Coordinates of C-alpha atoms in Angstrom, one line a residue:
M1 CA 0.4 0.4 -0.3
Q2 CA 3.2 2.8 0.9
K3 CA 3.9 4.9 -2.5
A4 CA 5.3 8.5 -3.1
V5 CA 2.4 11.1 -2.1
T6 CA 3.2 14.1 -4.2
P7 CA 1.3 17.6 -5.0
V8 CA -0.4 17.4 -7.7
V9 CA -1.0 20.3 -10.7
F10 CA -4.2 20.5 -12.9
V11 CA -4.0 22.3 -15.6
A12 CA -7.3 22.3 -17.0
F13 CA -7.9 24.0 -20.3
A14 CA -11.6 24.5 -22.4
N15 CA -11.8 25.4 -25.9
P16 CA -15.1 25.7 -27.8
A17 CA -14.9 23.8 -31.1
D18 CA -14.8 26.0 -34.0
S19 CA -18.0 26.5 -34.8
T20 CA -18.5 28.2 -31.9
G21 CA -16.7 30.8 -33.8
R22 CA -15.1 31.7 -30.1
A23 CA -12.4 28.8 -30.4
L24 CA -9.1 29.9 -29.0
P25 CA -6.1 28.7 -30.7
S26 CA -3.3 29.6 -28.2
L27 CA -4.5 26.5 -25.3
Q28 CA -2.5 23.8 -26.6
Q29 CA 0.6 26.0 -27.1
E30 CA -0.2 26.6 -23.1
E31 CA -0.9 23.7 -22.6
A32 CA 3.0 22.4 -24.2
N33 CA 4.6 25.5 -22.6
I34 CA 3.4 25.4 -19.1
H35 CA 4.2 21.5 -19.3
Q36 CA 8.3 22.0 -20.3
A37 CA 7.5 24.2 -17.1
L38 CA 6.5 21.4 -14.9
A39 CA 8.4 19.0 -16.2
D40 CA 12.1 19.2 -13.9
G41 CA 10.2 19.1 -11.4
E42 CA 7.8 16.0 -12.4
R43 CA 10.1 13.7 -13.5
C44 CA 12.4 13.9 -10.3
G45 CA 9.1 13.4 -8.8
G46 CA 8.6 16.8 -6.7
W47 CA 4.8 17.0 -8.4
E48 CA 2.5 15.2 -10.6
Y49 CA 1.5 17.1 -13.5
R50 CA -2.4 16.7 -14.9
T51 CA -4.3 18.0 -17.6
S52 CA -7.4 17.8 -19.3
F53 CA -7.5 19.6 -22.7
N54 CA -11.6 19.9 -23.1
C55 CA -12.1 20.0 -19.2
T56 CA -15.9 18.8 -17.9
R57 CA -17.5 20.2 -14.6
A58 CA -17.2 15.9 -13.6
E59 CA -13.3 16.1 -14.6
L60 CA -13.0 19.6 -12.8
V61 CA -14.9 18.1 -9.6
D62 CA -13.3 14.5 -9.3
I63 CA -9.2 15.5 -9.9
F64 CA -9.8 16.6 -6.4
D65 CA -10.8 13.6 -4.6
T66 CA -6.7 12.9 -4.3
N67 CA -7.0 15.8 -1.6
R68 CA -3.6 16.4 -3.7
V69 CA -3.8 19.1 -6.1
A70 CA -2.0 22.2 -5.2
V71 CA -2.4 24.3 -8.2
L72 CA -5.2 24.7 -10.6
H73 CA -4.8 26.6 -13.9
F74 CA -7.9 27.5 -15.9
G75 CA -7.0 28.7 -19.5
G76 CA -10.7 29.1 -21.9
H77 CA -13.7 31.7 -21.5
S78 CA -15.2 33.1 -18.7
N79 CA -16.9 36.1 -17.7
Q80 CA -18.1 38.4 -14.7
Q81 CA -20.6 35.5 -13.7
S82 CA -19.5 32.1 -15.3
L83 CA -17.0 30.0 -16.4
W84 CA -17.5 27.7 -19.6
L85 CA -16.6 24.0 -20.1
P86 CA -17.5 21.4 -22.3
A87 CA -20.4 20.1 -21.8
E88 CA -21.0 16.0 -20.9
A89 CA -23.1 15.7 -23.8
P90 CA -22.1 17.8 -26.8
D91 CA -22.0 22.1 -26.6
N92 CA -20.4 24.2 -23.9
Q93 CA -21.5 24.5 -20.6
V94 CA -22.1 27.2 -18.2
V95 CA -20.8 27.2 -14.8
D96 CA -21.7 29.5 -12.3
G97 CA -18.5 31.8 -11.3
N98 CA -20.2 31.4 -7.4
L99 CA -20.8 27.6 -7.5
L100 CA -17.6 26.7 -8.2
V101 CA -15.7 29.5 -6.0
N102 CA -18.1 27.6 -3.2
F103 CA -16.8 24.5 -4.5
L104 CA -13.1 25.5 -4.3
A105 CA -13.3 27.0 -1.4
K106 CA -13.6 23.4 0.6
Q107 CA -9.9 22.7 -0.8
K108 CA -7.5 21.9 2.2
S109 CA -4.9 21.4 -0.6
L110 CA -5.2 23.9 -2.9
Q111 CA -2.4 26.6 -2.7
L112 CA -2.9 28.5 -5.9
A113 CA -5.6 28.8 -8.2
F114 CA -4.7 30.9 -11.4
F115 CA -8.3 31.4 -13.7
N116 CA -6.1 32.8 -17.3
S117 CA -9.7 33.7 -19.1
C118 CA -11.6 36.8 -19.8
S119 CA -13.0 39.4 -17.1
N120 CA -13.6 37.0 -14.0
Q121 CA -13.1 39.1 -10.6
A122 CA -16.3 39.3 -10.0
W123 CA -16.6 35.7 -8.5
A124 CA -12.7 34.4 -9.0
A125 CA -11.9 37.0 -6.1
R126 CA -13.6 35.8 -3.6
L127 CA -12.2 32.5 -3.9
A128 CA -8.9 34.2 -2.1
G129 CA -11.0 34.1 0.7
T130 CA -10.1 30.7 1.6
V131 CA -7.1 29.6 -0.7
P132 CA -3.8 31.2 -0.2
Y133 CA -3.2 32.3 -3.8
V134 CA -5.6 33.5 -6.8
I135 CA -4.6 35.5 -10.5
A136 CA -8.0 36.6 -11.9
S137 CA -8.4 39.3 -14.7
V138 CA -10.0 42.0 -14.7
A139 CA -10.5 42.7 -18.3
P140 CA -10.6 40.9 -21.9
L141 CA -7.3 38.7 -22.3
P142 CA -5.6 39.2 -25.9
D143 CA -5.5 35.0 -27.1
D144 CA -1.3 35.4 -27.7
V145 CA -1.1 37.9 -24.7
A146 CA -2.6 35.3 -22.2
L147 CA -0.7 33.0 -23.5
Y148 CA 2.6 34.6 -23.0
F149 CA 1.9 36.2 -19.4
A150 CA 0.6 32.1 -18.2
S151 CA 3.7 30.2 -20.0
S152 CA 6.1 33.1 -18.3
F153 CA 4.7 32.9 -15.0
Y154 CA 5.2 29.2 -14.5
S155 CA 8.7 29.7 -16.0
Y156 CA 9.9 32.1 -12.8
L157 CA 7.1 29.9 -10.5
T158 CA 9.6 26.8 -11.4
A159 CA 13.4 27.8 -12.5
K160 CA 15.9 26.8 -10.6
T161 CA 16.1 29.2 -8.3
P162 CA 12.3 29.7 -8.2
S163 CA 10.7 32.4 -7.2
T164 CA 7.2 33.1 -5.0
V165 CA 3.9 33.8 -6.2
E166 CA 3.6 37.2 -6.2
E167 CA 7.7 37.3 -7.5
A168 CA 6.8 34.9 -10.2
F169 CA 3.5 37.6 -10.8
Q170 CA 5.3 40.9 -10.9
Q171 CA 8.2 38.9 -13.3
A172 CA 6.0 37.8 -15.8
A173 CA 4.3 41.3 -16.1
A174 CA 7.1 43.1 -16.7
A175 CA 8.2 40.2 -19.6
T176 CA 4.7 40.4 -21.0
V177 CA 4.8 44.1 -20.8
S178 CA 7.6 44.2 -22.6
L179 CA 6.7 42.4 -25.3
H180 CA 3.3 43.1 -26.3
E181 CA 3.6 46.7 -25.1
E182 CA 1.3 47.7 -27.9
H183 CA -1.8 46.1 -26.5
F184 CA -1.2 47.9 -22.7
H185 CA -2.4 51.5 -22.6
P186 CA 0.7 53.6 -20.6
A187 CA -1.4 53.1 -17.5
A188 CA -1.5 49.8 -17.5
K189 CA 2.2 48.3 -17.9
E190 CA 3.3 48.9 -13.9
P191 CA 0.9 45.7 -12.3
P192 CA 0.0 46.2 -8.8
P193 CA 0.9 44.5 -5.9
F194 CA -1.2 41.1 -4.4
R195 CA -4.0 42.8 -3.2
L196 CA -6.4 41.2 -0.6
M197 CA -9.8 40.1 -1.6
D198 CA -11.8 43.0 0.4
E199 CA -9.9 45.2 -1.6
V200 CA -10.5 43.9 -5.1
M201 CA -14.1 43.8 -4.0
E202 CA -15.1 47.1 -3.4
M203 CA -13.3 47.9 -6.6
D204 CA -14.9 48.8 -9.9
F205 CA -13.1 48.3 -13.5
S206 CA -15.9 48.5 -15.4
S207 CA -14.7 52.0 -16.4
S208 CA -11.2 51.2 -16.9
E209 CA -10.4 48.1 -18.3
Q210 CA -8.0 49.5 -21.0
A211 CA -5.9 51.8 -18.3
T212 CA -5.5 48.6 -15.9
F213 CA -3.2 45.6 -16.0
P214 CA -5.9 42.7 -17.1
W215 CA -4.6 40.3 -14.4
I216 CA -4.3 40.6 -10.4
G217 CA -3.0 38.7 -7.9
L218 CA -4.7 38.2 -4.3
K219 CA -3.8 36.9 -1.7
R220 CA -5.6 35.6 1.8
A221 CA -5.3 37.9 4.9
D222 CA -3.4 35.0 6.7
A223 CA -0.7 33.6 3.5
P224 CA 2.9 33.6 4.8
P225 CA 4.5 37.0 4.3
Q226 CA 7.7 35.4 2.3
S227 CA 5.0 34.0 0.1
W228 CA 5.1 30.5 -1.5
K229 CA 6.6 28.7 -3.7
L230 CA 5.5 25.7 -5.6
S231 CA 8.6 24.0 -4.6
D232 CA 7.5 24.7 -0.6
V233 CA 4.9 21.8 -1.1
T234 CA 7.0 19.2 -3.0
N235 CA 8.5 17.8 0.5
D236 CA 4.7 18.1 2.4
P237 CA 3.1 15.0 2.3
L238 CA 0.4 16.6 4.6
I239 CA -0.8 18.7 1.6
G240 CA -4.7 18.3 1.2
L241 CA -4.9 17.2 5.5
P242 CA -6.6 19.8 7.7
P243 CA -4.0 21.5 9.2
L244 CA -3.6 21.3 13.5
E245 CA -4.3 24.3 14.9
P246 CA -3.0 26.6 17.7
E247 CA -6.0 26.6 19.4
D248 CA -7.2 22.9 19.7
Y249 CA -3.8 22.0 21.8
V250 CA -2.9 22.9 25.1
L251 CA 0.3 22.5 25.3
P252 CA 2.7 20.7 28.0
D253 CA 5.3 22.3 30.2
R254 CA 7.4 19.8 28.1
P255 CA 7.7 18.8 24.4
Y256 CA 8.2 15.7 24.6
V257 CA 6.0 12.7 26.4
T258 CA 7.0 9.8 28.3
I259 CA 8.0 6.2 27.1
K260 CA 4.3 5.8 27.5
G261 CA 4.2 7.2 23.8
H262 CA 1.1 9.9 22.6
G263 CA -1.9 9.9 22.8
K264 CA -4.7 12.1 21.1
N265 CA -4.1 15.1 22.8
D266 CA 0.1 14.9 22.1
G267 CA -0.9 16.2 18.0
A268 CA 1.0 19.2 18.0
L269 CA 4.1 17.3 20.2
F270 CA 4.4 14.6 17.7
F271 CA 6.8 14.9 15.0
G272 CA 9.1 12.8 11.9
R273 CA 6.0 10.7 10.3
K274 CA 4.1 12.8 7.8
A275 CA 4.8 10.4 4.9
K276 CA 3.3 7.5 7.3
I277 CA 0.2 9.5 7.8
R278 CA -0.4 10.6 4.8
E279 CA -0.5 6.9 3.1
L280 CA -3.2 5.5 5.6
S281 CA -4.9 8.9 5.1
D282 CA -5.5 8.2 1.1
W283 CA -6.1 4.8 2.6
A284 CA -9.0 5.5 5.0
L285 CA -10.1 8.4 2.8
T286 CA -10.4 6.7 -0.4
A287 CA -13.5 4.5 -1.9
G288 CA -13.0 1.6 -4.0
G289 CA -10.5 1.3 -6.5
D290 CA -7.4 -0.7 -5.5
T291 CA -8.3 -0.3 -2.2
N292 CA -9.8 -2.7 0.2
P293 CA -11.9 -1.6 3.3
I294 CA -9.6 -3.8 5.9
C295 CA -5.4 -2.6 6.3
L296 CA -3.6 -4.7 8.5
F297 CA -1.2 -2.3 10.3
Y298 CA 2.1 -4.0 11.7
G299 CA 5.2 -3.1 13.0
Q300 CA 7.9 -4.0 15.9
S301 CA 7.4 -3.3 19.6
G302 CA 8.6 0.4 20.1
V303 CA 7.9 1.5 16.2
G304 CA 5.5 4.3 17.4
K305 CA 2.4 2.3 15.9
S306 CA -0.2 3.7 19.0
S307 CA 1.4 7.5 18.8
L308 CA 0.7 7.2 15.0
L309 CA -2.8 6.6 15.3
N310 CA -3.5 8.7 17.9
A311 CA -1.2 11.4 17.3
G312 CA -0.7 11.2 14.0
L313 CA -4.1 10.4 12.1
L314 CA -6.5 10.6 14.0
P315 CA -6.1 14.8 14.4
R316 CA -6.4 14.9 11.0
L317 CA -8.9 12.6 10.1
K318 CA -11.3 13.6 12.5
K319 CA -12.2 16.6 10.2
L320 CA -12.6 15.2 7.7
S321 CA -14.3 11.5 8.0
A322 CA -16.0 9.5 11.5
V323 CA -13.3 8.2 12.9
A324 CA -13.2 5.8 16.2
Y325 CA -9.9 5.0 18.3
Q326 CA -10.1 1.6 20.3
R327 CA -7.4 -0.6 22.3
R328 CA -7.9 -4.5 22.6
N329 CA -10.0 -4.5 25.9
L330 CA -11.3 -7.5 26.9
N331 CA -12.7 -9.3 23.1
L332 CA -12.4 -8.0 20.1
I333 CA -16.0 -8.5 18.9
D334 CA -17.0 -6.0 22.1
D335 CA -14.4 -3.7 20.8
L336 CA -15.6 -3.1 17.6
H337 CA -18.9 -2.5 18.2
S338 CA -18.3 -0.1 21.0
A339 CA -16.6 1.3 18.4
I340 CA -19.2 1.5 15.7
G341 CA -21.0 3.2 18.3
D342 CA -18.8 6.0 19.0
V343 CA -18.7 6.2 15.1
L344 CA -22.4 6.6 14.0
G345 CA -23.1 8.8 17.6
I346 CA -25.1 6.4 19.8
K347 CA -24.6 4.5 23.0
P348 CA -22.2 1.4 22.8
P349 CA -23.2 -1.6 22.4
A350 CA -23.8 -0.8 18.6
G351 CA -26.6 -3.4 17.3
V352 CA -26.7 -5.5 13.8
A353 CA -28.4 -2.7 12.5
D354 CA -25.9 0.0 13.5
V355 CA -23.5 -2.4 12.0
A356 CA -25.3 -2.7 8.7
A357 CA -25.8 1.4 8.5
W358 CA -22.0 1.7 9.3
R359 CA -20.8 -0.5 6.0
A360 CA -23.1 1.1 4.2
E361 CA -21.8 4.2 4.6
Q362 CA -25.5 5.3 6.4
A363 CA -22.5 8.0 8.8
Q364 CA -24.3 10.7 6.9
A365 CA -27.2 10.8 8.8
W366 CA -25.5 10.5 12.0
M367 CA -22.4 12.7 11.5
N368 CA -23.3 14.9 8.6
L369 CA -19.7 14.4 7.0
P370 CA -19.5 12.6 3.6
G371 CA -19.9 9.4 4.1
R372 CA -16.8 8.3 5.2
S373 CA -15.9 6.6 8.5
L374 CA -13.1 4.6 10.4
I375 CA -12.4 2.2 13.0
L376 CA -9.0 1.7 14.4
L377 CA -8.4 -1.2 16.7
D378 CA -5.2 -0.9 18.4
Q379 CA -2.9 -4.3 19.9
V380 CA -4.9 -6.8 18.4
E381 CA -2.0 -8.9 19.4
E382 CA -3.4 -9.4 23.1
A383 CA -6.5 -11.6 21.7
I384 CA -3.4 -13.6 21.3
T385 CA -0.6 -12.2 23.8
H386 CA -3.4 -12.8 26.7
Q387 CA -6.0 -15.4 25.5
N388 CA -7.1 -17.1 28.5
S389 CA -6.8 -20.7 27.6
S390 CA -4.5 -23.2 28.3
G391 CA -4.6 -24.6 23.9
P392 CA -1.8 -24.6 21.2
H393 CA -0.8 -20.8 20.1
N394 CA -2.1 -20.7 16.8
D395 CA -6.0 -21.7 18.0
N396 CA -7.7 -18.4 19.7
E397 CA -10.8 -18.6 19.5
E398 CA -11.4 -14.8 20.1
L399 CA -9.1 -14.1 17.3
R400 CA -10.8 -16.6 14.7
A401 CA -14.4 -15.2 15.6
F402 CA -13.9 -12.0 15.1
T403 CA -12.1 -12.1 11.5
E404 CA -15.0 -14.9 10.2
Y405 CA -17.1 -11.5 12.1
V406 CA -15.4 -9.1 10.1
K407 CA -15.2 -10.6 7.5
K408 CA -18.8 -10.9 6.7
I409 CA -19.8 -7.8 7.8
F410 CA -17.1 -6.2 4.4
G411 CA -18.1 -9.1 2.4
A412 CA -21.7 -7.4 2.6
R413 CA -20.9 -4.2 2.1
P414 CA -21.7 -2.4 -1.0
K415 CA -19.3 -1.6 -3.5
D416 CA -18.7 2.1 -3.4
S417 CA -18.9 1.9 0.7
K418 CA -16.4 3.9 2.8
A419 CA -16.5 1.8 6.2
R420 CA -12.5 0.9 7.0
L421 CA -11.4 -0.7 9.7
L422 CA -8.1 -0.7 10.7
L423 CA -6.3 -3.8 12.9
S424 CA -2.7 -2.6 15.0
F425 CA -0.3 -5.2 16.0
R426 CA 3.3 -6.2 16.3
K427 CA 4.6 -7.8 13.5
E428 CA 5.4 -11.4 15.3
Y429 CA 1.4 -11.7 14.5
L430 CA 0.6 -11.3 11.3
A431 CA 1.3 -14.6 9.5
E432 CA -1.0 -15.9 12.6
I433 CA -3.7 -13.0 12.4
R434 CA -3.4 -12.9 8.1
G435 CA -4.0 -16.9 8.4
Y436 CA -7.3 -16.2 10.1
F437 CA -8.6 -13.9 7.5
A438 CA -7.3 -16.2 4.7
D439 CA -9.4 -19.3 6.2
G440 CA -12.9 -20.2 4.8
D441 CA -13.2 -18.8 0.8
T442 CA -9.8 -18.0 0.1
N443 CA -10.4 -16.1 -3.0
D444 CA -12.3 -12.8 -1.3
A445 CA -9.6 -12.7 1.7
P446 CA -7.3 -11.0 -0.1
M447 CA -10.3 -8.4 -1.8
L448 CA -10.4 -7.4 1.3
V449 CA -7.6 -6.9 3.0
D450 CA -4.2 -4.4 3.2
H451 CA -1.1 -4.3 4.4
F452 CA 0.9 -1.3 6.2
W453 CA 4.5 -2.4 7.0
L454 CA 5.6 0.5 9.4
E455 CA 9.6 0.4 9.9
R456 CA 11.6 2.3 12.4
L457 CA 12.4 5.6 12.0
T458 CA 14.6 6.8 9.0
G459 CA 17.4 8.7 9.6
D460 CA 15.3 12.0 8.0
E461 CA 12.9 11.2 10.2
I462 CA 14.9 11.1 13.5
I463 CA 16.1 14.5 12.7
E464 CA 12.2 16.0 12.0
V465 CA 11.7 14.7 15.6
V466 CA 14.4 15.9 17.4
T467 CA 13.8 19.5 15.2
G468 CA 10.6 19.6 15.4
P469 CA 9.5 21.6 18.8
A470 CA 12.1 24.4 17.2
N471 CA 10.4 24.7 13.3
S472 CA 6.8 24.0 14.4
R473 CA 4.7 27.2 14.5
I474 CA 2.2 25.6 17.1
T475 CA 5.5 24.9 19.3
R476 CA 8.6 27.2 19.0
D477 CA 7.5 30.5 20.4
V478 CA 6.5 28.2 23.1
Y479 CA 9.7 26.1 24.0
K480 CA 12.0 28.4 22.1
I481 CA 14.2 25.8 22.2
S482 CA 17.6 26.7 19.5
F483 CA 20.5 24.5 17.6
P484 CA 23.3 27.0 17.3
E485 CA 26.0 24.4 16.6
G486 CA 23.5 24.4 12.9
D487 CA 22.6 20.2 12.1
R488 CA 25.7 18.5 13.9
L489 CA 23.6 17.6 17.3
P490 CA 20.7 16.4 15.2
V491 CA 22.6 14.2 13.1
Q492 CA 24.7 13.2 15.9
I493 CA 21.8 12.0 17.9
R494 CA 20.5 10.3 14.6
D495 CA 23.7 8.6 13.6
D496 CA 23.8 7.1 17.1
L497 CA 20.3 5.4 17.0
L498 CA 20.3 3.8 14.1
K499 CA 23.9 2.1 14.9
E500 CA 22.2 -0.1 17.4
D501 CA 18.6 -2.9 16.7
T502 CA 16.7 -0.6 19.7
P503 CA 13.5 1.4 19.7
I504 CA 13.9 4.1 18.7
A505 CA 10.9 5.6 19.2
P506 CA 10.7 5.5 23.2
V507 CA 14.2 5.8 23.2
L508 CA 13.9 9.1 21.3
Q509 CA 11.7 10.5 23.7
I510 CA 14.3 9.5 26.6
V511 CA 17.5 11.6 25.4
L512 CA 15.4 14.1 24.2
N513 CA 13.5 14.2 27.8
Q514 CA 16.8 14.3 29.4
L515 CA 18.5 17.2 26.9
W516 CA 15.6 19.0 27.8
D517 CA 16.4 18.7 31.8
E518 CA 20.2 18.9 31.3
T519 CA 20.1 21.9 29.3
P520 CA 20.0 25.6 31.4
E521 CA 16.5 27.9 30.4
G522 CA 18.5 31.5 29.3
N523 CA 16.5 34.3 28.3
G524 CA 16.5 33.1 24.6
G525 CA 15.4 29.9 25.9
R526 CA 17.4 26.4 24.9
S527 CA 19.9 26.3 23.3
Y528 CA 20.9 22.1 22.7
T529 CA 24.5 21.6 22.1
L530 CA 26.7 18.4 21.2
A531 CA 28.7 18.5 24.7
T532 CA 25.5 18.6 26.5
Y533 CA 23.9 15.9 24.4
Q534 CA 27.2 13.8 24.9
G535 CA 27.3 14.2 28.9
L536 CA 23.7 12.9 29.3
S537 CA 23.9 9.8 31.4
G538 CA 22.5 6.5 30.2
L539 CA 23.2 7.7 26.5
K540 CA 24.4 3.7 25.5
A541 CA 21.8 2.4 27.1
P542 CA 18.8 4.5 27.6
L543 CA 16.4 2.2 27.7
L544 CA 18.2 0.3 30.9
G545 CA 19.0 3.7 32.0
F546 CA 15.3 4.8 32.2
Y547 CA 15.1 1.6 33.8
N548 CA 17.4 2.0 36.8
E549 CA 16.8 5.9 36.8
Q550 CA 12.9 5.2 37.4
V551 CA 13.9 2.4 40.1
K552 CA 15.8 4.8 41.5
K553 CA 13.0 7.3 42.1
L554 CA 11.0 4.7 43.1
V555 CA 13.0 3.1 46.3
D556 CA 14.1 7.6 46.8
E557 CA 11.1 8.5 47.4
N558 CA 9.3 5.1 48.8
P559 CA 12.2 4.5 51.9
E560 CA 10.1 1.9 53.5
F561 CA 10.1 -0.5 50.2
D562 CA 13.3 -2.7 49.8
A563 CA 13.7 -3.0 45.6
G564 CA 16.4 -4.9 47.1
Q565 CA 14.1 -7.6 48.1
G566 CA 12.9 -8.3 44.2
L567 CA 9.2 -7.0 44.3
E568 CA 9.6 -4.4 42.3
L569 CA 11.3 -6.7 39.4
D570 CA 9.1 -9.1 40.2
L571 CA 5.7 -7.1 40.6
L572 CA 7.2 -5.7 37.2
L573 CA 7.5 -9.7 35.6
E574 CA 4.1 -9.9 36.4
H575 CA 3.4 -7.7 34.1
T576 CA 4.3 -10.0 31.5
T577 CA 3.3 -12.5 29.1
K578 CA 5.7 -15.6 28.1
F579 CA 5.8 -14.5 24.5
G580 CA 8.0 -10.7 25.8
T581 CA 5.2 -8.1 25.8
S582 CA 3.2 -7.0 28.5
Q583 CA 0.5 -8.5 30.5
R584 CA -2.9 -7.0 32.1
R585 CA -3.2 -7.3 35.7
T586 CA -6.2 -6.2 37.7
F587 CA -5.6 -5.1 41.4
E588 CA -7.2 -8.3 42.5
D589 CA -4.8 -10.1 41.4
L590 CA -1.9 -8.8 42.1
Q591 CA -3.6 -9.0 46.2
K592 CA -3.7 -12.7 45.6
K593 CA -0.1 -12.9 44.6
Y594 CA 1.1 -10.5 47.0
P595 CA -0.8 -10.8 50.6
A596 CA 1.4 -9.7 52.8
V597 CA 2.2 -6.2 51.5
A598 CA 0.0 -3.9 52.7
S599 CA 1.1 -0.7 50.6
L600 CA 0.5 -2.7 47.3
D601 CA -2.3 0.6 45.7
R602 CA 0.9 2.8 46.5
I603 CA 3.7 0.8 45.0
L604 CA 1.2 0.5 41.8
T605 CA 0.3 4.4 41.9
A606 CA 4.1 4.8 42.2
N607 CA 4.9 2.9 39.1
K608 CA 2.7 4.8 37.4
D609 CA 3.7 7.8 38.4
L610 CA 6.7 6.9 36.9
F611 CA 5.8 5.6 33.6
L612 CA 6.7 2.0 33.9
L613 CA 3.3 0.7 34.0
T614 CA 0.0 1.9 33.2
E615 CA -4.0 1.6 33.2
P616 CA -5.1 0.0 29.7
A617 CA -7.8 2.1 28.9
G618 CA -10.0 1.8 25.5
D619 CA -9.9 5.4 26.0
E620 CA -8.2 8.2 27.7
D621 CA -11.5 10.0 28.6
E622 CA -13.0 7.4 30.4
V623 CA -11.8 6.2 33.8
D624 CA -10.3 2.7 35.0
V625 CA -12.3 1.2 32.1
G626 CA -9.6 -1.8 33.0
G627 CA -11.7 -2.4 36.0
G628 CA -8.8 -1.5 38.0
S629 CA -5.6 -3.0 36.5
T630 CA -2.3 -2.8 35.7
T631 CA -0.6 -3.1 32.5
L632 CA 3.9 -2.3 31.6
A633 CA 4.1 1.2 30.2
H634 CA 5.6 -0.1 26.8
D635 CA 6.0 -3.3 25.9
T636 CA 10.2 -3.0 24.9
L637 CA 9.9 -2.6 28.4
A638 CA 8.8 -6.8 28.6
P639 CA 12.1 -8.3 27.5
L640 CA 14.6 -5.7 29.3
I641 CA 12.7 -7.0 32.9

């Protein structure tokens, strides 16, 4: 399922038939020139070029299903009320300009819209209320002049040293006036600067067309002050997905989480997985085609699966889809019913009719969303590692019943259903889980399941995690982290982590927390240096160092608790399975195990405070859904213990 994600430049033309007397002979050359300007970036994978020479209304709408269209260029006929497109049936089709603007305003990926057609500012200018940059026209455009201006604009925008949108507009205008001087009134030879939508909507161009430069540039009120370059989106897989907003987050005292990982409230602190967020989003939001409704999402322990789902995927998809996240609690089928109830906005558990409504994309009736729904079931492997039976490892009734149930649900789904189910688990259980899906009708199971392997953080991703809090618009002014030695420290951390076969994600959070603690805060914030990093204790074995440090704190804060007797280690060992994973233990079970320990509840609380143990909640908003149970804060502690 994994693939490269690039922004789309969509170049659309509508050339009337010669018989109408309105044919535009230069459009074909305009398309060729724009494509040539974009060719180098297309070849190197910076963006995807798509074009439609006789673009219908359906094509114009459907292209935005990709959620990746960064640039829309249109060449053809328009006026102050409408734009003309070829109809799906013969003859031209008039498209109301305001309706088109209303549609384009909802496209989160769109950064630049260029309407290279006559006198369209009355409706096109409105788009600058939502789209960062818009180029519209305020007068009739001679065919050859429109060709040259558009060709020049994209040449400057994609030059070896690329110009910003505003620079390319001014450069193309100067070149066009110089070459086609005879078409311009003396007062129209100096193009105006980019304006805000409100300014343009108040202007009257009707009586001064000949004395006005025929194109205007508009920008959204909060557009970046340095303007925008096409190259800005070539390395941003998140283009088109809703951005995280500062008002959605109350930032904690430090920009790093504990070994427990990122929760659903930590989206602003989650860095390094942009491409993976995009790939999973595309799977979740795409209906039909090559996309199957179930995703097996797996990776090594400590690779950051739960963090990616909670803090990377959920904050963005919840604005586009009905989404529910559920960790395995006691039974996967019950957990699925609970999640379906969340998606539909009803009290769990969901009934048979509710399940049918969900798979038939009827969530729209409850959620006022476009029929998309996604359920994330995390830590599915617990159906194997926590099985109560003493039977063989490959005979798990819970998992078998669950996969059979899921296959029946999706086997009966409508063809265009947008219901999606993601199952997250550790990679060593892939063969077993996939085997249950293959049981029975083996011809149908492959049509239901996609696979997504989450590898360890790459070198570039590690650097993004390290530098993220210093670069993010949400966190940079709050935490004020700087790297006075440039990239020396991020590169060193990257190289150190990649040397060993360690669980990078939790170890990296341990290291960064230590770096935060050991770096003094000055007037300008914290300046991270290589010397401070190299002086960190436990740097050679961060996970072991974390464990030893936390146990030492536990003893220091509870002097009556003698760790030398082995109770702490034995207590943690009780929270592991024979498979080397974390295991849930109820308070009642632990009381039976340690009847002489009167302060057991306080010891458990101390372990939770030090992030050695945690409560296995299905939802962070729920209190004690595990029935007074505890589990290791992270599976990576289990092999260590």
